[in-house]
Amino acid sequence: MTTHDSTHAAPLLQVIDLTARIHGRQVLNGLNLTIGRGEVHAIMGPNGSGKSTLSQILAGRADYEVIGGQVLYEGQDLLALAPEERARAGLFLGFQYPVEIPGVNNVYLLKAALNAIRKAKGLDEVDAFDFLNLVREKMRVMKMDESFLSRAVNEGFSGGEKKRNEILQMLVLEPTLALLDETDSGLDIDALKIVSEGVNTLRGANRSIVLVTHYQRLLSYIVPDFVHVLAGGRIIKSGDRSLALELESRGYDWLTEQVTPA
Amino acid sequence: MSAVVAKGLASVNPQLNPLSGGANWNSYRDAAYQRLLTLGLPTPRDDGYKYPNLRVLERRDLRKSSQEHDTQHEAWIKDTQAQGVLKLDSALCIYVVNGQIQAHDSQALAAQGLSLQSLKATLPEVLPSTADWAAPTDKPDDRLRLMADCLVEDGLVLRVQAHRALDRPLHVIYLASAGGHYPRLRVHLETHAQLTLVEEYRSAPKSETFTLAVTDIAVDHAAQLTHIRLQDLDASSTLLEEVRVNVAERGVYQHHAHSFGAGLHRLDLGVRLGGAHAQTQLYGLFMADNNRGLHLRTQVTHAAVDTQSEQTYRGVASHRGRGSYDGKVIVEHGALRSSSKQSSRNLLLTKDAEIDTRPQLEIYTDDVQCSHGATTGTLDENMLFYLLSRGLDQATARGLLTYAFAADVVRKVPLSAIQSRLGQRVVGLLPDAALLREFLG
């Protein structure tokens, strides 16, 4: 955490010409993206366009090999940080497929996570009583059952419960940058509303949210400031919310045909 | 036979190790010794002795008399007993110190329908039918048992009367401070009897104890035995044990083996489901860190119709630790509608660790349901990334996942006091123990 002076002047996140591959296959192809503080961005695109790749690389998944470009987070080289350091610096990934971890209790994970982040900020460990109150309050927002407290991380959760748990974690950890990877997939309309309300409670001038999604539907509940289309491993078009509506009526073909190399 | 081998064998000679059991017992021991001389010590090529290599037996004098008692080690025993650190509040406790059964409240035991005698006291009764000692599954050339027969000095004979259920567990604590020990335990649950038996092995630091233990168990009609075995010996100690169980019609035998300590530990468990509807559940965990060798072998024989067995084993190895699970299930001819499940999952925490698994099925009848699976691998990368992405550091995340892996079998232990002690023991082995303790609640 150096260069504090510049952090507020610079955008929160700058992805510059990012090129990456996995198992020898190039999946990002000179991707550029800038996220300002307090902004909500939606990244849309067809299957296999690199949407999840981008979230995974930003969160620090080791499987991907970055072969070009850079990522600046609060003006610093994000890619030089280990995944846990990124989390402590305020980055949060809401997983598309949250992992089940039998034997590890939800609440203890949350507490360990919160304390790790607080420690990095030079804060004391959270008081056990205050912590439980905080979790209960956020559980009410997410309409989660009390039994959640005694269950193992995502073990035996339905798809909807897993996604709600991701948002619950986000609400407790209060990240500066939340990347939500297809958080809406597999949700029925009620669960979608709950998840969206949860995300909306976090919106604020100091927090940025990136929604990776296939569908416009989510964006009716969480209205984005910017919409980007990702195809072939880079952003091929950016616009405001109306772009999402246009995509819904026209699909992606009219855009991807323009970028397919001759 | 080389001279070195001869040394290991020679030390077993019953003539050097007299037991005041009368002529019958002595002649039985002589016969066992002669048989052993013919067979030689077990090698990895012998059926059932693949893991571990027992070459260690060749080089050492296995008799107690060859070892010096050390005042420090004896002080350790006194302290351990005086502080009662191992005692469970709810249990009836018996100490066996360097092979000697200590004073205990036999009236409290009798009130519960449990009789306890020393092997010495029952020798005239037990013998001359020495065949009575050997469970029907035993092969005549079971070499470790032959060795134990040559060396045995005393043992415990437990019997729970028919239709009696002990409301408290019986906790037998073996403390060793020097030399060789050859404890013999015989447990008989009469029809409809119930018992929870906890056996625990401890030894003094740097005491280099050697223990060769044989346990024979009979679970009669509709009786239920829950048998919990905790091995936490000093790293300088060696423990080789053989447990043989016969389960009669509708009997239930449940076994929990938790192995943490010793330099070398081998537990060879044989369960024979000899009556219709007999069942057994076997759980085991070993954590082989720092050059330890921890080896669990099971053989379950379905010898009657409608019998059920279930095995869940977990192994963890790190820092040149070695472990194995060698599990055989035999479904005999005519054991119709038997069902058997076998699961062995193993975790290697460092590259220099090794775990061998060998699940085997031998089925000699139709109409059975058997499944088995064995895996050995490293920590799940997806789980690890998930925890890291939440801000946990590497050591905590890895420790947490290792704990969760082991907890799979720890939480099967039906006594909460032992469950939490085991939980603490597992956590104590992991980096960042202080932080992880919180996860135990």
XYZ file of C-alpha atoms in Angstrom:
703
model
C 0.000 0.000 0.000
C 2.154 2.848 -1.235
C 1.276 5.873 -3.365
C -1.809 6.753 -1.359
C -1.866 10.218 -2.884
C -2.610 8.967 -6.334
C -5.252 6.386 -5.471
C -8.217 8.689 -5.566
C -7.200 10.440 -8.685
C -6.712 7.217 -10.660
C -9.576 4.929 -11.665
C -10.110 2.009 -9.281
C -9.225 -0.582 -11.874
C -7.451 -0.298 -15.185
C -7.067 -3.336 -17.383
C -4.639 -2.485 -20.132
C -4.100 -4.650 -23.200
C -4.473 -7.827 -21.161
C -3.550 -10.999 -23.022
C -3.705 -14.399 -21.356
C -3.811 -18.071 -22.119
C -4.683 -21.331 -20.468
C -3.360 -24.732 -21.543
C -1.719 -23.053 -24.521
C -4.983 -21.527 -25.755
C -5.240 -17.757 -25.910
C -8.352 -16.619 -24.039
C -7.818 -12.896 -23.603
C -6.695 -10.901 -26.526
C -5.661 -7.378 -25.630
C -8.504 -6.535 -23.300
C -8.987 -2.944 -22.120
C -11.348 -1.910 -19.354
C -11.484 0.958 -16.900
C -13.641 0.912 -13.782
C -14.081 4.133 -11.844
C -14.948 4.377 -8.167
C -18.611 3.970 -7.354
C -19.448 2.672 -10.830
C -21.433 -0.398 -11.759
C -20.330 -2.119 -14.946
C -21.940 -5.021 -16.730
C -19.864 -7.294 -18.928
C -21.891 -9.321 -21.346
C -20.974 -11.629 -24.145
C -21.536 -14.980 -25.758
C -20.353 -18.263 -24.225
C -16.613 -18.752 -24.374
C -15.929 -15.096 -24.953
C -13.609 -14.825 -21.950
C -15.991 -13.327 -19.366
C -15.236 -15.809 -16.604
C -11.567 -15.857 -17.557
C -11.368 -12.154 -16.855
C -12.910 -12.531 -13.366
C -10.683 -15.483 -12.533
C -7.521 -13.695 -13.618
C -8.449 -10.591 -11.674
C -9.045 -12.709 -8.547
C -5.675 -14.435 -8.970
C -6.406 -17.905 -10.281
C -3.034 -19.490 -11.010
C -4.189 -21.651 -13.944
C -4.065 -18.708 -16.322
C -0.879 -17.369 -17.777
C -0.788 -13.664 -18.428
C 1.405 -13.083 -21.465
C 0.858 -9.394 -22.040
C -0.586 -6.207 -20.674
C -1.160 -5.102 -17.121
C -3.811 -4.529 -14.494
C -3.687 -1.589 -12.124
C -5.793 -1.634 -8.995
C -5.711 1.587 -7.004
C -2.702 2.419 -9.138
C -0.802 -0.756 -8.194
C 0.141 -3.852 -10.143
C -2.707 -6.202 -9.239
C -1.178 -9.198 -10.990
C 1.844 -9.072 -8.683
C -0.377 -9.818 -5.681
C -1.316 -13.273 -4.379
C -5.055 -14.050 -4.353
C -5.300 -13.522 -0.588
C -3.525 -10.165 -0.891
C -6.020 -9.064 -3.524
C -8.888 -10.018 -1.229
C -7.318 -8.054 1.612
C -6.895 -5.088 -0.710
C -10.658 -5.047 -1.189
C -11.282 -7.231 -4.202
C -14.058 -9.804 -4.039
C -15.008 -12.484 -6.541
C -18.522 -13.862 -6.421
C -17.993 -17.314 -7.920
C -20.030 -18.624 -10.808
C -19.746 -22.049 -9.207
C -19.224 -21.575 -5.465
C -17.187 -24.442 -4.059
C -18.561 -26.838 -1.456
C -16.147 -27.287 1.447
C -17.392 -30.034 3.774
C -16.130 -29.728 7.323
C -15.530 -25.972 7.163
C -18.267 -23.985 8.822
C -19.765 -20.960 6.999
C -19.521 -18.633 9.958
C -15.928 -19.496 10.803
C -14.883 -18.945 7.226
C -16.605 -15.569 7.234
C -14.995 -14.622 10.502
C -11.521 -15.703 9.384
C -11.997 -13.799 6.128
C -13.215 -10.648 7.832
C -10.384 -10.757 10.362
C -7.786 -11.303 7.644
C -9.070 -8.234 5.833
C -9.280 -6.179 9.039
C -5.767 -7.191 10.002
C -4.469 -5.998 6.626
C -6.116 -2.644 7.322
C -4.491 -2.466 10.740
C -7.796 -3.014 12.564
C -8.401 -5.252 15.588
C -10.155 -8.569 15.261
C -13.901 -8.281 15.210
C -15.661 -8.870 18.513
C -17.429 -12.243 18.482
C -20.752 -10.756 19.557
C -20.639 -7.888 17.090
C -19.653 -10.271 14.364
C -22.625 -12.558 14.884
C -24.944 -9.561 14.932
C -23.443 -8.360 11.679
C -23.863 -11.759 10.028
C -27.451 -12.072 11.254
C -28.282 -8.597 9.921
C -26.877 -9.465 6.477
C -28.624 -12.833 6.549
C -31.917 -11.006 6.960
C -31.147 -8.952 3.864
C -30.452 -12.151 1.970
C -33.459 -13.920 3.532
C -31.300 -16.779 4.712
C -32.351 -19.312 7.279
C -30.761 -19.434 10.752
C -29.586 -22.992 10.028
C -27.025 -21.486 7.678
C -24.915 -20.587 10.693
C -24.208 -24.189 11.571
C -23.755 -25.525 8.055
C -20.542 -26.216 6.179
C -19.519 -23.885 3.351
C -21.989 -24.439 0.516
C -22.345 -28.109 1.433
C -25.655 -29.426 0.198
C -26.767 -25.909 -0.775
C -29.069 -25.479 -3.753
C -27.755 -23.393 -6.648
C -29.746 -20.408 -5.401
C -28.503 -20.799 -1.832
C -24.915 -20.875 -3.014
C -25.347 -17.627 -4.914
C -27.041 -15.986 -1.956
C -24.159 -17.124 0.220
C -21.733 -15.416 -2.157
C -23.609 -12.156 -1.812
C -23.851 -12.594 1.948
C -20.071 -12.935 2.114
C -19.736 -9.840 -0.013
C -22.022 -7.869 2.294
C -20.023 -8.896 5.355
C -16.621 -8.270 3.770
C -17.636 -4.961 2.121
C -15.179 -5.055 -0.776
C -14.024 -2.026 -2.736
C -14.371 -3.912 -6.003
C -16.864 -6.759 -6.383
C -16.665 -9.014 -9.413
C -19.857 -11.010 -9.656
C -19.411 -13.852 -12.093
C -22.799 -14.941 -13.450
C -24.341 -14.523 -10.056
C -27.756 -14.540 -11.745
C -27.389 -17.875 -13.494
C -29.571 -20.612 -12.049
C -31.666 -18.212 -9.983
C -35.440 -18.148 -10.062
C -37.116 -14.757 -10.142
C -37.548 -14.494 -6.357
C -33.942 -15.398 -5.668
C -32.836 -12.988 -8.385
C -34.685 -10.170 -6.622
C -33.131 -11.048 -3.247
C -29.639 -11.238 -4.722
C -30.131 -7.953 -6.590
C -31.392 -6.183 -3.485
C -28.378 -7.478 -1.627
C -26.019 -6.149 -4.268
C -27.845 -2.809 -4.395
C -27.371 -2.285 -0.638
C -23.640 -2.269 -1.308
C -23.754 0.385 -4.014
C -22.023 3.548 -2.990
C -19.482 6.156 -3.980
C -16.562 4.071 -2.715
C -17.520 0.745 -4.153
C -17.443 -0.528 -7.675
C -19.264 -3.550 -8.990
C -18.646 -5.571 -12.109
C -21.501 -7.821 -13.150
C -20.568 -10.587 -15.537
C -23.769 -11.905 -17.042
C -25.418 -13.473 -20.036
C -28.753 -11.860 -19.537
C -30.281 -8.438 -19.501
C -32.712 -9.658 -16.852
C -30.309 -9.009 -13.946
C -29.730 -5.485 -15.193
C -33.381 -4.611 -14.631
C -32.706 -5.037 -10.921
C -29.137 -3.813 -10.721
C -29.002 -0.947 -13.150
C -25.466 -0.560 -14.500
C -23.731 2.677 -15.384
C -21.858 1.011 -18.224
C -22.356 -2.054 -20.373
C -19.527 -3.796 -22.251
C -19.597 -6.577 -24.781
C -16.769 -9.056 -24.500
C -16.081 -11.297 -27.479
C -12.984 -13.055 -28.732
C -11.114 -12.161 -25.570
C -11.577 -8.372 -25.707
C -14.136 -5.647 -25.236
C -15.656 -4.956 -28.632
C -18.296 -2.452 -27.679
C -19.160 -0.306 -24.691
C -22.204 1.767 -23.968
C -24.806 2.560 -21.386
C -27.756 0.498 -20.245
C -29.466 0.761 -23.610
C -26.746 -1.448 -25.098
C -27.943 -4.302 -22.894
C -31.484 -3.857 -24.130
C -30.283 -3.814 -27.706
C -28.342 -7.023 -27.113
C -31.449 -8.614 -25.739
C -33.432 -7.889 -28.854
C -30.673 -8.390 -31.429
C -28.347 -10.984 -29.870
C -24.565 -10.826 -30.233
C -24.140 -11.842 -33.854
C -24.379 -8.327 -35.311
C -21.396 -7.357 -33.138
C -19.255 -10.457 -33.306
C -19.510 -10.629 -37.093
C -17.818 -7.239 -37.237
C -14.830 -8.351 -35.202
C -14.200 -11.811 -36.535
C -10.815 -11.592 -38.206
C -10.898 -12.011 -41.952
C 18.614 -67.359 7.580
C 21.141 -64.673 8.361
C 22.657 -64.092 11.763
C 20.849 -60.750 12.023
C 17.477 -62.390 11.518
C 18.413 -64.997 14.046
C 18.972 -62.290 16.649
C 15.438 -60.932 16.297
C 13.995 -64.408 16.436
C 16.213 -65.609 19.228
C 15.025 -62.846 21.514
C 11.499 -64.197 21.201
C 12.436 -67.575 22.676
C 9.929 -68.272 25.469
C 12.655 -69.975 27.472
C 14.143 -66.510 27.987
C 10.826 -65.134 29.043
C 9.183 -67.529 31.454
C 5.522 -67.105 32.322
C 4.161 -68.824 35.394
C 1.256 -70.290 33.536
C 1.853 -73.939 34.018
C 3.062 -76.656 31.738
C 0.306 -76.381 29.135
C 0.871 -72.738 28.466
C 4.612 -73.163 28.347
C 4.390 -76.028 25.907
C 2.029 -73.973 23.759
C 4.532 -71.144 23.711
C 7.335 -73.515 22.831
C 5.260 -74.857 19.949
C 4.622 -71.307 18.758
C 8.332 -70.578 18.882
C 9.236 -73.676 16.895
C 6.671 -72.732 14.267
C 8.054 -69.237 14.107
C 11.597 -70.525 13.672
C 10.381 -72.487 10.667
C 8.516 -69.579 9.113
C 10.954 -66.799 9.905
C 9.960 -63.190 10.468
C 7.393 -61.664 8.119
C 8.629 -60.023 4.928
C 6.724 -57.791 2.482
C 6.347 -60.803 0.187
C 4.164 -62.596 2.723
C 0.436 -62.255 2.254
C -0.854 -59.530 4.538
C 2.563 -58.081 5.356
C 3.036 -55.847 2.333
C 2.954 -52.668 4.448
C 5.082 -51.785 6.229
C 8.385 -53.550 5.858
C 8.957 -55.192 9.240
C 12.719 -55.528 8.869
C 12.876 -53.501 12.063
C 12.097 -56.735 13.917
C 15.234 -58.426 12.693
C 17.617 -56.114 14.427
C 16.197 -55.671 17.858
C 15.985 -57.666 20.993
C 12.273 -57.724 21.643
C 12.356 -58.758 25.284
C 11.577 -56.415 28.084
C 14.554 -57.584 30.136
C 16.948 -56.196 27.588
C 15.856 -52.629 28.245
C 16.983 -50.364 31.042
C 14.357 -48.520 32.990
C 14.987 -44.831 33.196
C 13.965 -42.727 36.170
C 12.874 -39.838 33.941
C 10.597 -42.107 31.997
C 9.135 -43.510 35.169
C 8.508 -39.988 36.419
C 6.629 -39.323 33.207
C 4.329 -42.233 33.970
C 3.669 -41.042 37.507
C 2.910 -37.523 36.295
C 0.662 -38.720 33.519
C -1.387 -40.742 35.959
C -1.373 -38.157 38.725
C -2.460 -35.330 36.466
C -5.113 -37.536 34.928
C -4.726 -35.692 31.615
C -5.963 -38.648 29.665
C -8.931 -39.414 31.876
C -12.396 -38.983 30.491
C -14.880 -37.640 33.001
C -17.556 -40.089 32.091
C -15.438 -43.215 31.766
C -14.345 -46.099 33.957
C -10.581 -46.003 33.700
C -7.951 -48.738 33.913
C -4.233 -48.105 33.561
C -1.886 -50.730 32.251
C 1.624 -49.542 33.056
C 4.523 -51.291 31.371
C 2.341 -54.333 30.962
C 1.104 -54.369 34.571
C -2.591 -53.888 35.229
C -2.999 -51.196 37.868
C -5.496 -51.163 40.704
C -8.982 -50.204 39.583
C -12.498 -50.089 40.889
C -13.561 -53.634 40.131
C -16.731 -53.208 42.177
C -17.885 -50.370 39.926
C -17.190 -52.595 36.938
C -19.006 -55.550 38.436
C -22.009 -53.372 39.213
C -22.209 -52.675 35.490
C -22.136 -56.336 34.611
C -18.511 -56.312 33.544
C -15.979 -58.754 34.868
C -12.321 -58.000 34.468
C -9.544 -60.430 35.208
C -5.897 -60.603 34.459
C -4.740 -63.146 31.968
C -2.423 -64.604 34.594
C -5.355 -65.210 36.883
C -7.388 -66.901 34.193
C -4.620 -68.910 32.592
C -5.614 -72.263 34.068
C -9.129 -71.630 32.830
C -8.186 -70.308 29.412
C -5.781 -73.153 28.841
C -5.362 -75.842 27.794
C -7.739 -75.041 24.952
C -5.293 -72.639 23.347
C -7.341 -72.910 20.193
C -9.822 -70.776 22.077
C -7.428 -67.869 21.754
C -7.221 -68.010 18.047
C -10.219 -66.666 16.184
C -11.366 -68.853 13.320
C -10.116 -66.361 10.728
C -6.552 -66.697 11.886
C -4.162 -68.405 9.618
C -1.907 -70.880 11.372
C 1.088 -68.976 10.110
C 0.079 -65.622 11.461
C 3.571 -64.684 12.430
C 3.029 -61.633 14.583
C 0.554 -63.574 16.658
C 3.038 -66.384 17.045
C 5.603 -63.843 18.211
C 3.116 -62.377 20.649
C 2.337 -65.852 21.945
C 6.016 -66.418 22.636
C 6.355 -63.127 24.477
C 3.047 -62.602 26.258
C 3.322 -61.861 29.981
C -0.109 -60.795 31.057
C -3.319 -59.375 29.708
C -6.868 -58.308 30.383
C -9.857 -60.572 30.098
C -13.142 -58.645 29.892
C -16.583 -60.085 29.856
C -19.894 -58.241 29.741
C -22.818 -60.277 30.974
C -25.768 -61.008 28.751
C -28.296 -58.184 28.431
C -26.101 -55.733 30.304
C -25.315 -52.369 28.771
C -22.623 -50.280 30.416
C -23.784 -46.728 30.845
C -20.199 -45.525 30.881
C -17.363 -46.233 28.481
C -14.454 -48.336 29.666
C -11.153 -46.578 29.063
C -7.980 -48.665 29.071
C -4.817 -46.562 29.009
C -1.537 -48.271 28.209
C 1.434 -46.321 29.479
C 4.915 -47.478 28.621
C 8.236 -46.061 29.715
C 10.732 -48.678 28.586
C 11.317 -51.978 26.896
C 9.013 -54.376 25.163
C 5.331 -54.944 25.875
C 3.068 -57.665 24.657
C -0.384 -56.837 25.978
C -3.116 -59.312 25.360
C -6.753 -58.290 25.535
C -9.702 -60.552 25.337
C -13.209 -59.093 25.173
C -16.390 -61.098 25.249
C -19.799 -59.490 24.952
C -22.488 -61.987 25.754
C -25.808 -61.938 24.011
C -27.458 -58.471 23.881
C -24.611 -56.910 25.897
C -23.354 -53.418 25.027
C -20.015 -51.769 25.666
C -18.008 -48.783 24.545
C -14.331 -49.590 24.934
C -11.637 -46.974 24.507
C -8.026 -48.104 24.292
C -5.285 -45.547 24.333
C -1.530 -45.960 23.861
C 1.038 -43.512 25.234
C 4.750 -43.723 25.915
C 7.371 -41.582 27.584
C 9.467 -39.234 25.451
C 12.458 -40.966 23.852
C 11.579 -44.209 25.626
C 11.970 -46.373 22.487
C 9.274 -48.761 23.630
C 8.282 -51.723 21.526
C 4.746 -53.046 21.819
C 3.280 -56.101 20.212
C -0.397 -56.284 21.113
C -3.004 -58.893 20.352
C -6.710 -58.376 20.934
C -9.410 -60.998 20.503
C -13.032 -60.000 20.578
C -16.226 -62.008 20.524
C -19.484 -60.152 19.952
C -22.288 -62.571 20.653
C -25.848 -62.586 19.348
C -27.273 -59.041 19.122
C -24.484 -57.598 21.255
C -22.915 -54.245 20.366
C -19.330 -53.163 20.854
C -18.034 -49.715 20.052
C -14.269 -49.922 20.058
C -12.229 -46.719 19.948
C -8.473 -46.946 19.655
C -6.184 -43.971 20.087
C -2.508 -44.259 19.297
C -0.390 -41.318 20.362
C 2.914 -42.894 21.324
C 6.220 -41.080 21.402
C 7.998 -40.916 18.044
C 10.673 -43.289 19.347
C 8.097 -46.047 19.962
C 6.952 -48.936 17.819
C 3.500 -50.491 18.007
C 2.429 -53.577 16.136
C -1.043 -54.843 16.811
C -3.451 -57.429 15.720
C -7.153 -57.264 16.466
C -9.439 -60.183 15.658
C -13.183 -59.872 15.977
C -15.980 -62.383 15.584
C -19.464 -60.985 15.251
C -22.385 -63.355 15.759
C -25.929 -63.061 14.430
C -27.290 -59.501 14.619
C -24.197 -58.376 16.481
C -22.647 -54.987 15.760
C -18.971 -54.127 15.947
C -17.939 -50.516 15.434
C -14.271 -49.616 15.295
C -12.546 -46.231 15.311
C -8.777 -46.177 14.893
C -6.931 -42.889 15.233
C -3.210 -43.057 14.754
C -1.006 -40.016 15.296
C 2.156 -40.960 17.121
C 4.864 -43.650 17.194
C 7.714 -43.999 14.737
C 6.080 -47.111 13.337
C 2.526 -48.308 13.868
C 0.839 -51.219 12.211
C -2.730 -52.120 13.041
C -4.000 -55.310 11.515
C -7.737 -55.657 12.021
C -9.699 -58.735 11.070
C -13.476 -58.820 11.423
C -15.477 -61.896 10.702
C -19.217 -61.454 10.291
C -20.107 -64.963 11.260
C -23.868 -64.737 11.853
C -26.806 -63.548 9.773
C -27.424 -59.785 9.926
C -24.125 -59.175 11.686
C -22.650 -55.803 10.848
C -19.523 -53.773 11.257
C -18.511 -50.172 10.717
C -14.822 -49.380 10.596
C -13.397 -45.877 10.673
C -9.752 -44.954 10.632
C -7.518 -41.921 10.455
C -3.768 -41.673 10.353
C -1.655 -38.554 10.226
C 1.881 -39.531 9.299
C 4.109 -36.514 9.638
C 7.890 -36.343 10.219
C 9.148 -39.744 9.021
C 6.412 -41.670 10.794
C 5.089 -44.882 9.284
C 1.417 -45.489 10.074
C -0.203 -48.501 8.518
C -3.769 -49.715 8.752
C -4.759 -53.078 7.428
C -8.261 -54.526 7.497
C -9.781 -57.786 6.475
C -13.536 -58.124 6.679
C -15.031 -61.537 6.028
C -18.715 -61.870 5.243
C -19.410 -65.440 6.272
C -23.192 -65.314 6.686
C -26.265 -64.019 4.880
C -27.464 -60.413 5.147
C -24.245 -59.147 6.671
C -23.126 -55.558 6.240
C -19.788 -53.820 6.427
C -18.778 -50.242 5.905
C -15.242 -48.857 5.969
C -14.232 -45.207 5.933
C -10.520 -44.476 6.122
C -8.642 -41.212 5.818
C -4.887 -40.806 5.691
C -2.681 -37.741 5.734
C 1.074 -37.785 5.223
C 3.710 -35.069 5.183
C 7.467 -34.550 5.573
C 8.705 -38.015 4.624
C 5.796 -39.590 6.458
C 4.506 -42.869 5.091
C 1.134 -44.466 5.458
C -0.961 -47.221 4.032
C -4.442 -48.607 3.919
C -4.562 -52.250 2.914
C -8.177 -53.338 3.025
C -9.569 -56.655 1.938
C -13.210 -57.679 1.876
C -14.069 -61.333 1.418
C -17.617 -62.439 0.732
C -17.708 -66.162 1.302
C -19.751 -68.661 -0.623
C -23.355 -68.531 0.535
C -23.123 -65.116 2.216
C -26.087 -63.959 0.182
C -27.374 -60.393 0.226
C -24.209 -59.145 1.877
C -23.346 -55.531 1.387
C -19.964 -53.908 1.707
C -18.740 -50.364 1.239
C -15.129 -49.338 1.365
C -13.750 -45.846 1.063
C -10.141 -44.775 1.481
C -9.170 -41.183 0.823
C -5.668 -39.937 1.321
C -3.949 -36.626 1.346
C -0.300 -35.907 0.624
C 0.730 -32.562 2.057
C 4.339 -32.610 0.916
C 6.041 -34.136 -2.106
C 8.289 -36.385 -0.033
C 5.349 -38.136 1.659
C 3.929 -41.440 0.482
C 0.656 -43.281 0.974
C -0.167 -46.686 -0.452
C -3.705 -47.966 -0.734
C -4.828 -51.408 -1.671
C -8.569 -51.991 -1.518
C -9.373 -55.568 -2.488
C -12.573 -57.481 -2.976
C -12.905 -61.246 -3.122
C -16.444 -62.339 -3.828
C -17.419 -65.982 -3.867
C -21.177 -65.626 -4.102
C -23.843 -63.885 -6.167
C -26.418 -61.395 -5.017
C -24.120 -59.063 -3.113
C -23.607 -55.317 -3.160
C -20.018 -54.229 -2.865
C -18.400 -50.928 -3.608
C -14.933 -49.647 -3.018
C -12.957 -46.567 -3.817
C -9.514 -45.260 -3.019
C -7.968 -41.913 -3.842
C -4.670 -40.317 -2.993
C -3.979 -36.744 -3.894
C -3.175 -33.249 -2.793
C -5.526 -30.605 -1.464
C -8.360 -29.629 -3.789
C -7.177 -26.591 -5.759
C -10.695 -25.220 -6.186
C -11.350 -25.286 -2.459
C -7.960 -23.753 -1.769
C -8.522 -20.912 -4.252
C -11.944 -20.241 -2.788
C -10.483 -19.769 0.702
C -7.578 -17.653 -0.573
C -9.966 -15.484 -2.543
C -11.644 -14.688 0.766
C -8.397 -13.394 2.223
C -7.200 -16.431 4.206
C -3.465 -16.978 3.979
C -1.989 -20.121 2.453
C -1.082 -21.774 5.755
C -4.510 -21.218 7.275
C -6.355 -22.264 4.145
C -4.326 -25.457 3.783
C -4.624 -26.226 7.480
C -8.350 -25.665 7.412
C -8.837 -28.012 4.468
C -6.633 -30.653 6.071
C -8.612 -30.369 9.270
C -11.876 -30.687 7.365
C -10.531 -33.765 5.580
C -9.632 -35.491 8.839
C -12.811 -34.318 10.548
C -14.720 -36.596 8.202
C -13.839 -39.563 10.405
C -13.215 -37.723 13.682
C -16.853 -36.715 13.850
C -17.922 -40.350 13.594
C -16.519 -40.999 17.081
C -19.579 -41.287 19.317
C -17.940 -39.720 22.413
C -17.829 -35.939 22.240
C -14.937 -35.680 24.704
C -12.788 -37.828 22.435
C -14.053 -36.062 19.334
C -12.902 -32.699 20.608
C -9.602 -34.101 21.854
C -8.965 -35.616 18.437
C -9.965 -32.363 16.779
C -7.426 -30.491 18.879
C -4.818 -33.135 18.097
C -5.359 -32.771 14.356
C -5.219 -29.009 14.559
C -2.042 -29.191 16.654
C -0.298 -30.852 13.718
C -1.178 -28.059 11.332
C 0.516 -24.741 10.718
C -1.203 -21.775 12.307
C -2.747 -23.975 14.992
C -3.784 -21.042 17.169
C -5.906 -19.548 14.436
C -7.352 -22.883 13.416
C -8.430 -23.721 16.961
C -11.135 -21.153 16.500
C -12.681 -23.328 13.856
C -13.362 -25.977 16.437
C -15.761 -23.628 18.163
